[in-house]
Amino acid sequence: MSTTQGAGRATTRGKGRVGPLAAHPGTTTRLDVDALIDDPATGIIVCCGSGGVGKTTTSAALALRAAERGRKVVVLTIDPARRLAQSMGIEALDNTPRPVAGIDPAAGGSLDAMMLDMKSTFDEVVLSQASPEKAKQILENPFYIVLSTSFAGTQEYMAMEKLGQIHADAQERGTYDLIVVDTPPSRSALDFLDAPERLSSFLDGRFIRLMLAPAKGPARLMTAGLGLVTGALTKVLGAQVLTDLQTFVAAIDTVFGGFRVRAQKTYALLQDPSTAFVVVAAPEPDALREAAYFVERLEGDRMPLAGLVVNRAGPQPRGKLSAEEASAAVQRLEAAGDAPADGPGDPTLTAGLLRLHADRMTTLAREAQLRARFEAGHPGVPTAVVPALARDGHGLGGLRRVGELLADG
Amino acid sequence: MSSDWPRVRLHVVTGKGGTGKTTVAASLALALASHGKNVLVCEVEGRQGLARMFDVDPLPYAETRIATGLRGPDGKPPGTVHALHIDPESALLEYLAMYYRLGRAGKALDRFGVVEFATTIAPGVRDVLLTGKVFEAVQRNSRNKGAIEYDAVVLDAPPTGRIVQFLNVSDELAGLAKVGPIKSQADTMMTLFRSPRTAVHLVTVLEEMPVQETADGIAELRAAGLPVGGVVVNLVRPRALPDETLALAGAGKLDKEAVRADLERVGVSTTKALVDGLAAEARDHAERRALEESQRALVQQMGVPTYELERLAGGIDMGALYDLAATMRDQGLG
């Protein structure tokens, strides 16, 4: 799906919104979530955005809704909150998609879910690429152990790898027709897209050649300051660490060639028109700024953007009184004192209600302003606004409710 | 009220994404910088959140004065707040220059891509470099001539899910370097991080997932021997209604006639929609407050000091940061 097709899925808001959320009535295009998930051409949906905006919940809700509307769906989640994992029955971290119990199969769809196990995904890649002897050598190297469990970028690489695997498998065996991917809570939203590029530049980099040099021994490099560098590294790291590192690089070099090819394939898959990126944000300055970076980056990398989901929006007001009018009325109530003895009245209650209303209106005005700023910089991005739920979603029922709100957004 | 954390020199602020970690770190720095104290606030995630919060240009890798501390009620002049944006590349080059006098070899490291490797790809090294700079700021010594000595350092740290890994530098390196200079430096850093001179504060909001993550974070920190500070409950809804009114609102039994009469009395022309709308908003509010109460009870069972900051409908600006700082000091956090 290209960006233009994406815009075709979105419809200009038909009914005018009331209240401050109607920042630009008529110009805001609505992200039509149901059209997106119902379109058989949509094969992959990637949810991305900064941490704490409800990305994992959005992915799960989209996947559930798609499944109950007839798609054969698998959702790949990364480090979901315990309760969400429980509601989908994927508490075990075994890297295999499992059917989610309790979905409505009336429309002919199905839903599997899995949680990414970074280390076993990495191990599988090594085992599939290297000879048994070499694989053993790599799996036991201290650098590999740390790299595969705790390196801050490994999750991104492995999420890409797993997506590629599931997609290839689904193509071959027809297991799924829609893959929903939740991206890792990266320190930067862009790490996910950078993963293949960073891996490639690392493998082609001078550092790898430097580490491989003693094994291969081209004397030319020695003169170019290699002695100086290894000397410095020994001084800082210690001789043993350097030896471990050299063994690791030498061992992994052969394996990573294949891995790089796969990462580049996945990257191409993300650019395919059958992929749709959904940028998730909350109506907060930081989250919308990250969302803006992401939208720009997706355009720059020619990745198909479906639209923006703004979660946790303030609830719509129920009356037409402005924040200023409500605050002024509170002041007049306080100045007027007690209610007349012979008539109805409860100034404390009324002032409290007016304060709540003023608070709600102020919040909405701020959110509308933030979204208007986003839209000014990134016009035409189809948007779905999802109000904050008074209660946290529980189980599949909660996810279904979020799905409905997404579709209404 | 006096501070609950008088011995702490390093305040680490973590929390689930979206809970307002950077806001809390910034206002804690302002609160600590009263009474002539000098405070440094550091960020390590490359987001330049502090610069935006204090409305200044993006911060360089240099301590930059960004604000004056909160003025105390005693009238004593406040101290200053400096901010530092720590990026791993600069930290590595500074580290090498400070400890190893590598000279020409330092440049060669950069040319051969070692700096890039160490800061982007090498496992654990990135965290060691970031925490190493924080450590240096807390433990200023003669090696760093002319540097400001701070009374307290506030770290706007990575989120709860990553905090133990981030601070547990020596364990992270243990698999790699069992001996050697890097290892012994990581060990020295751990001594500070595990001492009573450090406190890891966790920011949360009163919702299920963040509260659960806070409880998990506390357990992980304790298991790793890292000192748990307080829980800062952020974005608490204003208590505009007293408890008994809240119960009536939740049950949909508010006296709408009384509200209508009050509004008319102060010149607000009422419609049924307006009064019903206000009652419905009160009902939403009551439902959210009930959820907050149940989560608050869980936070209080965690057995650590808790602090509460109110949700500000207008968002965060400099004035709001000082307001939050004053609340923190009144409650004994700063």
XYZ file of C-alpha atoms in Angstrom:
743
model
C 0.000 0.000 0.000
C 1.509 3.322 -1.010
C 0.831 6.572 0.771
C -1.631 7.655 -1.864
C -3.587 4.438 -1.551
C -3.458 4.995 2.189
C -5.130 8.345 1.794
C -7.774 6.629 -0.310
C -8.670 4.456 2.656
C -9.227 7.453 4.801
C -12.413 9.400 4.522
C -12.787 13.038 5.325
C -14.655 13.348 8.560
C -18.275 13.275 7.630
C -19.973 14.414 10.788
C -18.519 17.529 12.366
C -16.969 16.955 15.756
C -18.181 19.103 18.587
C -15.877 20.835 21.000
C -12.227 21.803 20.831
C -11.133 18.568 19.133
C -12.622 19.934 15.949
C -9.430 21.910 15.429
C -9.687 21.961 11.665
C -13.135 20.803 10.773
C -13.181 19.352 7.296
C -9.398 19.157 6.870
C -8.652 16.328 9.310
C -8.732 13.031 7.492
C -9.894 10.128 9.553
C -7.918 6.912 9.672
C -10.432 4.267 8.638
C -9.174 1.365 10.709
C -11.777 -1.119 9.485
C -11.025 -0.380 5.826
C -7.341 -0.952 6.582
C -7.748 -4.298 8.340
C -10.453 -5.549 5.972
C -8.407 -4.841 2.836
C -7.000 -8.213 1.715
C -4.049 -6.301 0.230
C -2.915 -5.348 3.748
C -0.487 -8.108 4.711
C 1.548 -6.490 7.489
C 0.664 -3.765 9.982
C 3.544 -2.288 11.965
C 2.656 -0.228 15.042
C 5.394 2.175 16.050
C 5.806 5.133 18.380
C 7.497 6.125 21.646
C 7.161 4.180 24.906
C 4.076 4.448 27.095
C 1.593 5.456 24.400
C -0.286 2.159 24.329
C 1.474 0.687 21.306
C 1.233 -2.931 22.459
C -2.443 -2.570 23.383
C -3.154 -0.930 20.018
C -1.411 -3.795 18.171
C -3.329 -6.422 20.126
C -6.664 -4.626 19.668
C -6.101 -4.225 15.909
C -5.158 -7.896 15.588
C -8.204 -9.061 17.539
C -10.567 -6.856 15.561
C -9.087 -8.033 12.246
C -9.414 -11.676 13.328
C -13.034 -11.247 14.370
C -13.738 -9.587 11.024
C -12.447 -12.642 9.205
C -8.675 -12.307 8.776
C -6.187 -15.024 9.677
C -3.989 -12.983 11.969
C -0.799 -13.395 13.950
C 0.327 -10.670 16.340
C 3.999 -10.398 17.246
C 4.408 -8.566 20.544
C 7.551 -7.470 22.292
C 7.679 -7.376 26.052
C 3.934 -6.926 26.683
C 2.668 -5.977 30.119
C 1.816 -9.047 32.154
C -1.937 -8.514 32.124
C -2.062 -8.058 28.372
C -0.001 -11.192 27.866
C -2.378 -13.063 30.173
C -5.440 -11.910 28.299
C -3.957 -13.313 25.097
C -2.621 -16.442 26.777
C 1.019 -15.892 25.806
C 2.686 -15.938 29.169
C 5.166 -18.553 28.043
C 8.032 -17.077 26.122
C 8.624 -19.826 23.601
C 8.911 -17.900 20.360
C 6.095 -19.850 18.690
C 2.728 -18.339 17.747
C -0.085 -19.834 19.856
C -3.814 -19.619 19.201
C -5.607 -17.051 21.368
C -8.554 -18.616 23.153
C -11.939 -16.937 23.293
C -12.066 -15.096 19.989
C -15.266 -15.056 17.967
C -14.676 -17.259 14.874
C -18.052 -16.452 13.269
C -16.460 -14.441 10.440
C -14.020 -17.242 9.664
C -10.906 -15.573 11.070
C -8.313 -16.721 13.591
C -5.809 -15.127 15.927
C -2.417 -16.382 17.042
C -0.093 -14.436 19.303
C 3.534 -14.688 20.208
C 6.002 -12.848 22.334
C 9.477 -12.247 20.929
C 12.239 -14.205 22.640
C 15.283 -12.261 21.635
C 17.886 -14.800 22.629
C 16.342 -17.882 21.025
C 15.666 -15.958 17.819
C 19.336 -15.004 17.719
C 20.422 -18.562 18.552
C 18.226 -19.923 15.773
C 19.851 -17.593 13.255
C 23.315 -18.707 14.324
C 22.365 -22.386 14.225
C 20.817 -22.067 10.785
C 23.778 -20.244 9.326
C 26.850 -21.889 10.799
C 28.271 -25.384 10.905
C 27.492 -27.165 14.196
C 31.065 -26.778 15.360
C 31.229 -23.087 14.543
C 27.764 -22.498 16.014
C 28.881 -24.011 19.309
C 31.942 -21.772 19.333
C 29.770 -18.699 18.794
C 27.055 -19.625 21.279
C 29.638 -20.045 24.018
C 31.587 -16.852 23.379
C 31.082 -14.322 26.209
C 30.556 -11.493 23.725
C 27.830 -13.416 21.982
C 26.063 -14.175 25.259
C 25.922 -10.525 26.246
C 25.097 -9.373 22.720
C 22.196 -11.794 22.407
C 20.646 -11.022 25.777
C 21.232 -7.439 26.725
C 22.511 -5.327 23.868
C 20.145 -2.424 23.435
C 19.756 -2.934 19.682
C 19.311 -6.703 19.611
C 15.557 -6.517 20.124
C 15.203 -4.417 16.989
C 17.328 -6.770 14.883
C 15.492 -9.789 16.195
C 12.038 -8.289 15.725
C 12.962 -7.736 12.070
C 14.321 -11.248 11.820
C 11.211 -12.801 13.341
C 8.923 -10.748 11.112
C 10.848 -12.013 8.085
C 10.585 -15.616 9.284
C 6.864 -15.481 10.026
C 6.176 -13.765 6.720
C 8.148 -16.333 4.699
C 6.397 -19.114 6.560
C 2.951 -17.592 6.041
C 3.615 -17.164 2.312
C 4.741 -20.725 1.975
C 2.072 -22.479 3.992
C -0.766 -19.963 3.940
C -0.925 -19.902 7.724
C -1.709 -16.202 8.055
C -2.927 -13.433 5.799
C -2.207 -10.585 8.209
C 0.787 -10.039 10.507
C 0.515 -7.316 13.143
C 3.856 -6.224 14.625
C 4.426 -4.269 17.800
C 7.841 -2.548 17.750
C 10.262 -2.536 20.692
C 10.158 0.349 23.155
C 13.366 1.796 21.737
C 15.076 4.784 23.213
C 14.538 6.242 19.795
C 11.599 5.252 17.654
C 13.937 5.141 14.699
C 16.123 2.307 15.975
C 13.729 -0.203 14.478
C 14.163 1.145 10.979
C 17.886 1.602 11.422
C 18.524 -1.978 12.464
C 19.395 -3.474 9.046
C 21.415 -0.445 8.009
C 23.392 -0.409 11.239
C 24.080 -4.090 10.971
C 25.320 -3.729 7.408
C 27.557 -0.791 8.164
C 28.933 -2.630 11.159
C 29.769 -5.682 9.087
C 31.367 -3.630 6.352
C 33.066 -1.379 8.858
C 36.729 -0.859 9.444
C 36.410 -2.225 12.920
C 35.540 -5.707 11.743
C 38.452 -5.660 9.322
C 40.648 -4.466 12.139
C 39.586 -7.305 14.392
C 39.996 -9.833 11.612
C 43.389 -8.510 10.636
C 45.544 -10.510 13.077
C 43.937 -13.730 11.861
C 44.364 -12.870 8.214
C 47.498 -10.873 8.736
C 47.799 -8.317 5.946
C 50.957 -6.460 6.772
C 49.662 -3.343 5.044
C 47.187 -2.656 7.845
C 49.882 -2.987 10.464
C 51.650 0.045 9.111
C 48.454 2.080 9.063
C 48.382 2.292 12.820
C 47.002 -1.098 13.718
C 49.663 -1.645 16.335
C 48.721 1.653 17.874
C 45.067 0.691 18.034
C 45.503 -2.805 19.404
C 47.929 -1.360 21.931
C 45.345 1.164 23.067
C 42.594 -1.433 23.198
C 44.744 -3.752 25.283
C 45.463 -0.894 27.640
C 41.764 -0.064 28.084
C 40.141 -3.467 27.849
C 42.868 -5.840 28.942
C 44.480 -8.512 26.748
C 41.956 -11.279 27.489
C 38.956 -9.189 26.458
C 40.625 -8.292 23.203
C 41.318 -11.948 22.428
C 37.685 -12.884 23.199
C 36.490 -10.066 21.013
C 38.698 -11.140 18.127
C 37.501 -14.736 18.400
C 33.913 -13.538 18.472
C 34.243 -11.281 15.449
C 36.057 -13.958 13.463
C 33.397 -16.525 14.279
C 30.386 -14.338 13.691
C 31.711 -12.813 10.470
C 30.865 -15.900 8.418
C 27.391 -16.185 9.942
C 26.369 -12.587 9.585
C 26.708 -12.510 5.834
C 23.498 -14.518 5.612
C 21.889 -12.510 8.354
C 22.557 -9.270 6.522
C 20.877 -10.559 3.385
C 17.819 -11.484 5.449
C 17.720 -8.137 7.229
C 17.814 -6.350 3.884
C 14.997 -8.556 2.619
C 12.887 -7.634 5.635
C 13.646 -3.982 5.016
C 12.371 -4.369 1.449
C 9.311 -6.133 2.826
C 8.592 -3.115 5.017
C 8.663 -0.904 1.898
C 6.228 -3.177 0.094
C 2.770 -1.735 -0.636
C 1.215 -4.596 1.350
C 2.743 -3.186 4.528
C 1.010 -0.442 6.515
C 2.693 1.551 9.260
C 0.497 2.887 12.031
C 2.210 5.526 14.155
C 0.891 5.497 17.719
C 1.083 8.549 20.000
C -0.521 10.184 23.007
C -1.610 13.839 23.092
C 1.624 14.882 24.829
C 4.424 17.035 23.372
C 7.110 14.304 23.552
C 4.975 11.540 22.089
C 3.736 13.709 19.224
C 7.266 14.903 18.496
C 8.433 11.288 18.238
C 5.429 10.594 16.021
C 6.417 13.512 13.789
C 9.989 12.169 13.456
C 8.574 8.801 12.590
C 6.231 10.121 9.927
C 9.111 12.034 8.323
C 11.388 9.058 8.517
C 8.854 6.709 6.953
C 8.422 9.139 4.087
C 12.181 9.428 3.699
C 12.593 5.652 3.580
C 9.589 5.260 1.268
C 7.722 3.146 3.785
C 3.927 3.079 3.486
C 2.272 5.109 6.237
C -1.363 4.293 6.944
C -1.927 6.919 9.589
C -1.663 8.145 13.156
C -3.449 6.820 16.232
C -3.695 9.261 19.139
C -4.443 7.274 22.287
C -5.450 8.513 25.715
C -7.217 11.590 24.444
C -9.190 13.551 27.026
C -12.916 12.757 27.090
C -15.230 15.015 25.128
C -17.095 17.676 27.133
C -20.816 17.268 27.591
C -21.872 20.873 27.764
C -21.038 24.039 25.888
C -19.719 26.064 28.832
C -16.130 27.239 28.204
C -13.309 26.845 30.753
C -13.291 30.610 31.339
C -17.064 30.784 31.887
C -16.907 27.867 34.318
C -14.024 29.421 36.309
C -15.767 32.780 36.451
C -18.932 31.106 37.743
C -16.873 29.406 40.490
C -15.587 32.804 41.620
C -19.072 34.298 41.658
C -20.372 31.300 43.627
C -17.657 31.714 46.221
C -18.342 35.443 46.494
C -22.089 34.813 46.876
C -21.605 32.510 49.862
C -24.197 30.025 51.121
C -27.334 29.122 49.264
C -30.510 30.924 50.405
C -32.118 29.098 53.330
C -35.493 28.864 51.629
C -34.324 27.625 48.204
C -32.330 24.778 46.661
C -28.550 25.056 46.297
C -25.249 23.408 47.190
C -22.448 25.825 46.281
C -19.624 23.397 47.243
C -21.005 20.751 44.922
C -21.688 23.160 42.086
C -18.247 24.777 42.369
C -16.658 21.315 42.316
C -18.557 20.360 39.158
C -17.594 23.603 37.468
C -13.916 23.100 38.377
C -13.986 19.598 36.899
C -15.551 20.963 33.749
C -12.994 23.770 33.445
C -10.198 21.231 33.915
C -11.597 19.003 31.177
C -12.000 21.919 28.758
C -8.460 23.159 29.422
C -7.007 19.690 28.833
C -8.923 19.338 25.587
C -7.837 22.750 24.376
C -4.193 21.870 25.043
C -4.523 18.536 23.264
C -6.258 20.129 20.297
C -3.445 22.668 20.057
C -0.799 19.929 20.124
C -2.575 17.989 17.409
C -3.072 21.112 15.321
C 0.682 21.732 15.491
C 1.373 18.200 14.382
C -1.062 18.575 11.533
C 0.413 21.886 10.453
C 3.795 20.183 10.047
C 2.406 16.949 8.613
C -0.796 17.713 6.783
C -2.962 14.932 5.444
C -1.887 12.156 7.812
C -5.098 10.191 8.450
C -5.741 10.174 12.199
C -7.799 8.145 14.647
C -8.362 9.651 18.102
C -9.013 7.158 20.899
C -10.348 8.547 24.176
C -8.751 7.369 27.413
C -10.802 4.635 29.037
C -11.938 5.278 32.581
C -10.862 1.744 33.449
C -7.940 -0.273 32.136
C -8.984 -2.826 29.560
C -9.356 -6.338 30.935
C -9.016 -9.504 28.893
C -10.305 -9.837 25.364
C -13.380 -7.782 26.253
C -11.136 -4.803 27.026
C -9.203 -5.257 23.782
C -12.461 -5.517 21.831
C -13.579 -2.220 23.358
C -10.279 -0.568 22.357
C -10.773 -1.968 18.839
C -14.232 -0.406 18.630
C -12.867 2.938 19.786
C -10.080 2.704 17.191
C -12.624 2.059 14.468
C -14.787 4.955 15.695
C -11.816 7.284 16.071
C 9.570 19.806 55.955
C 13.144 18.507 55.911
C 14.306 16.165 53.182
C 13.744 12.423 53.471
C 17.007 11.897 51.580
C 19.642 14.122 53.227
C 22.568 11.787 52.505
C 21.749 11.147 48.881
C 24.091 12.706 46.328
C 22.796 10.868 43.258
C 19.046 10.874 42.590
C 18.177 8.469 39.757
C 14.710 9.082 38.307
C 13.126 6.224 36.358
C 9.547 5.294 35.435
C 7.422 3.749 32.721
C 7.342 5.705 29.461
C 4.713 8.438 29.460
C 4.577 8.897 33.226
C 6.508 12.180 33.230
C 10.000 11.036 34.220
C 11.741 14.056 32.706
C 9.289 16.483 34.329
C 9.945 14.905 37.714
C 13.738 14.930 37.208
C 13.680 18.602 36.194
C 11.530 19.757 39.097
C 13.466 17.611 41.571
C 16.625 19.427 40.450
C 14.917 22.784 41.102
C 13.750 21.599 44.534
C 17.202 20.320 45.523
C 18.801 23.586 44.431
C 17.264 25.723 47.127
C 19.330 26.985 50.107
C 22.336 27.773 47.892
C 22.873 24.165 46.805
C 24.273 23.474 43.327
C 22.639 20.719 41.344
C 23.403 18.975 38.055
C 20.658 17.267 36.079
C 21.775 14.769 33.398
C 19.993 13.119 30.527
C 21.315 10.088 28.699
C 18.772 9.088 26.087
C 19.544 11.671 23.441
C 16.033 13.078 23.429
C 16.922 16.622 24.560
C 13.867 16.529 26.819
C 15.501 18.818 29.394
C 16.269 21.521 26.847
C 12.625 21.532 25.766
C 11.394 21.550 29.329
C 13.548 24.535 30.292
C 12.996 26.146 26.895
C 16.693 26.487 25.974
C 18.728 25.456 22.905
C 19.637 21.763 22.612
C 22.194 20.944 25.298
C 25.810 20.239 24.333
C 28.144 17.762 26.028
C 29.078 20.416 28.564
C 27.519 21.430 31.835
C 25.237 24.342 31.019
C 23.569 26.589 33.554
C 19.854 26.466 32.844
C 17.975 27.702 35.887
C 18.026 29.115 39.389
C 16.797 26.814 42.118
C 13.517 27.103 43.927
C 13.538 30.011 46.373
C 13.073 28.745 49.905
C 10.633 30.207 52.425
C 13.603 31.303 54.560
C 14.643 33.894 51.976
C 18.137 32.435 51.540
C 19.366 32.795 47.970
C 18.759 29.646 45.916
C 21.522 27.689 44.205
C 21.853 26.970 40.509
C 20.816 24.112 38.271
C 23.181 22.982 35.519
C 22.169 20.478 32.872
C 24.260 17.995 30.926
C 23.342 15.948 27.905
C 25.549 12.842 27.943
C 26.178 11.167 24.613
C 28.330 8.037 24.546
C 30.758 9.174 21.828
C 31.790 12.314 23.704
C 31.878 10.411 26.983
C 34.216 7.802 25.492
C 36.630 10.351 24.055
C 36.659 12.293 27.326
C 37.153 9.099 29.292
C 40.095 8.017 27.166
C 41.701 11.428 27.407
C 41.194 11.615 31.173
C 42.441 8.199 32.172
C 44.743 6.873 29.477
C 46.617 9.717 27.824
C 46.400 7.826 24.559
C 47.484 10.731 22.399
C 47.803 9.663 18.783
C 46.266 6.279 19.547
C 43.020 7.977 20.591
C 42.657 9.469 17.122
C 43.532 6.118 15.564
C 40.721 4.491 17.546
C 38.264 6.906 16.018
C 39.669 6.415 12.516
C 39.407 2.649 12.763
C 35.756 2.790 13.773
C 36.460 1.664 17.324
C 34.593 4.622 18.807
C 31.571 3.852 16.632
C 31.753 0.189 17.532
C 32.071 0.856 21.239
C 29.184 3.288 21.362
C 26.639 1.669 19.068
C 27.312 -2.019 18.788
C 29.444 -3.203 21.685
C 27.294 -4.789 24.369
C 27.108 -2.963 27.635
C 29.821 -0.471 26.777
C 27.328 2.235 25.940
C 25.724 2.023 29.376
C 29.101 1.987 31.107
C 30.096 5.168 29.292
C 26.847 6.954 30.175
C 26.843 5.924 33.819
C 30.598 6.549 33.983
C 30.116 10.228 33.224
C 27.386 10.486 35.866
C 29.712 8.784 38.334
C 32.458 11.280 37.509
C 30.089 14.212 38.153
C 29.133 12.813 41.561
C 32.702 11.906 42.548
C 34.477 14.981 41.203
C 38.166 14.781 41.976
C 41.452 16.415 41.104
C 41.612 14.704 37.711
C 38.924 17.038 36.411
C 40.405 20.438 37.147
C 38.210 23.486 37.225
C 34.989 21.470 37.190
C 32.051 22.499 39.351
C 31.468 20.401 42.449
C 27.796 19.618 42.889
C 25.832 19.041 46.079
C 23.513 16.706 44.226
C 23.183 15.092 40.799
C 19.807 14.136 39.294
C 19.770 11.567 36.498
C 16.854 11.402 34.069
C 17.395 7.673 33.585
C 16.118 5.054 31.105
C 12.643 3.603 31.778
C 11.824 1.129 34.559
C 12.130 -1.897 32.292
C 15.783 -1.132 31.612
C 16.945 0.592 34.782
C 18.554 -2.362 36.573
C 20.488 -3.380 33.488
C 21.536 0.247 33.022
C 22.894 0.716 36.553
C 24.204 -2.792 36.983
C 27.245 -2.033 34.858
C 29.687 -4.378 36.468
C 27.382 -7.380 36.102
C 26.775 -6.475 32.509
C 30.486 -6.392 31.886
C 31.261 -9.369 34.082
C 30.752 -11.853 31.279
C 33.212 -9.953 29.134
C 35.938 -8.540 31.286
C 36.756 -10.508 34.404
C 39.870 -8.468 35.041
C 41.399 -5.335 33.588
C 40.998 -1.595 33.939
C 37.410 -1.375 32.592
C 36.256 -4.022 35.016
C 37.780 -2.330 38.046
C 36.259 0.990 37.034
C 32.833 -0.592 36.681
C 33.268 -2.079 40.151
C 34.076 1.321 41.635
C 30.974 2.762 39.987
C 28.851 -0.024 41.438
C 30.107 0.811 44.917
C 28.552 4.265 44.574
C 25.353 3.032 42.925
C 24.778 0.469 45.683
C 25.581 2.886 48.520
C 23.144 4.986 50.571
C 24.459 7.992 48.643
C 22.308 6.870 45.707
C 18.494 6.638 45.556
C 16.484 5.315 42.625
C 13.086 7.040 42.517
C 10.299 5.517 40.440
C 7.699 7.691 38.725
C 4.259 6.223 38.127
C 0.685 7.227 37.416
C -2.286 5.649 39.196
C -3.125 3.133 36.463
C -2.772 -0.615 36.479
C 0.140 -1.200 34.109
C 2.468 1.522 35.414
C 1.755 0.554 39.043
C 2.474 -3.103 38.265
C 5.677 -2.121 36.473
C 6.706 -0.010 39.478
C 6.211 -2.955 41.842
C 8.254 -5.186 39.508
C 10.929 -2.490 39.222
C 11.262 -2.199 43.008
C 11.646 -5.969 43.333
C 14.318 -6.039 40.596
C 16.232 -3.126 42.097
C 16.231 -4.799 45.513
C 17.362 -8.113 44.032
C 20.261 -6.294 42.373
C 21.213 -4.554 45.627
C 20.399 -1.101 44.259
C 18.900 1.400 46.729
C 15.199 2.108 46.134
C 14.240 5.728 46.810
C 10.639 6.929 46.711
C 7.684 6.391 44.423
C 6.552 9.628 42.791
C 2.896 9.398 41.844
C 2.469 11.832 38.977
C -0.557 13.256 37.169
C -2.940 12.754 40.092
C -6.444 14.000 39.301
C -7.504 17.135 41.186
C -9.785 16.474 44.156
C -12.460 18.876 43.107
C -15.228 16.926 44.886
C -15.357 15.795 48.508
C -15.633 12.034 49.120
C -19.341 11.880 49.928
C -20.208 13.937 46.837
C -17.987 11.624 44.800
C -20.002 8.609 45.963
C -23.277 10.313 44.972
C -21.813 11.346 41.618
C -20.681 7.790 40.939
C -24.155 6.492 41.701
C -25.748 9.171 39.507
C -27.591 10.630 42.511
C -26.372 14.220 42.538
C -28.910 16.895 43.455
C -29.255 18.406 39.984
C -31.905 20.867 41.132
C -29.459 22.389 43.634
C -26.803 22.697 40.907
C -29.272 24.335 38.533
C -30.333 26.828 41.228
C -26.692 27.717 42.048
C -25.839 28.253 38.393
C -28.856 30.490 37.826
C -28.013 32.456 40.969
C -24.584 33.399 39.555
C -25.935 34.209 36.122
C -25.193 31.051 34.139
C -28.176 30.290 31.960
C -28.868 26.606 32.431
C -30.243 24.022 30.081
C -31.038 20.432 30.944
C -28.121 19.394 28.720
C -25.682 21.551 30.692
C -26.708 20.243 34.120
C -26.884 16.635 32.895
C -23.495 17.103 31.232
C -21.878 18.336 34.452
C -23.378 15.391 36.345
C -22.111 12.951 33.700
C -18.624 14.465 33.880
C -18.727 14.074 37.658
C -19.665 10.429 37.170
C -16.668 9.829 34.834
C -14.486 11.565 37.369
C -15.830 9.413 40.221
C -15.066 6.275 38.225
C -11.492 7.397 37.547
C -10.981 8.472 41.148
C -12.143 5.027 42.314
C -9.571 3.400 40.021
C -6.920 5.778 41.367
C -7.839 4.866 44.944
C -7.418 1.141 44.308
C -4.041 1.751 42.640
C -2.996 4.161 45.406
C -3.618 1.407 47.951
C -1.255 -0.849 45.977
C 1.419 1.863 45.862
C 1.159 2.334 49.613
C 1.729 -1.382 50.157
C 5.092 -1.156 48.403
C 6.708 -0.024 51.629
C 8.586 2.998 50.264
C 7.946 6.706 50.797
C 5.452 8.081 48.277
C 5.002 11.579 46.901
C 2.093 12.919 44.861
C 2.059 15.501 42.103
C -1.166 16.849 40.653
C -2.112 16.705 36.979
C -1.859 20.191 35.504
C -4.513 20.679 32.837
C -2.531 23.423 31.112
C 0.598 21.292 30.598
C 4.163 21.878 31.769
C 6.035 25.182 31.528
C 8.724 26.782 33.706
C 6.163 28.064 36.211
C 4.661 24.600 36.500
C 8.128 23.104 37.143
C 8.652 25.481 40.080
C 5.159 24.632 41.397
C 5.965 20.928 41.266
C 9.354 21.592 42.880
C 7.646 23.364 45.775
C 5.253 20.425 46.206
C 8.200 18.027 46.261
C 9.999 20.047 48.887
C 6.880 20.351 51.029
C 6.478 16.567 50.885
C 10.148 15.909 51.721
C 11.407 14.566 48.389
C 13.655 17.485 47.494
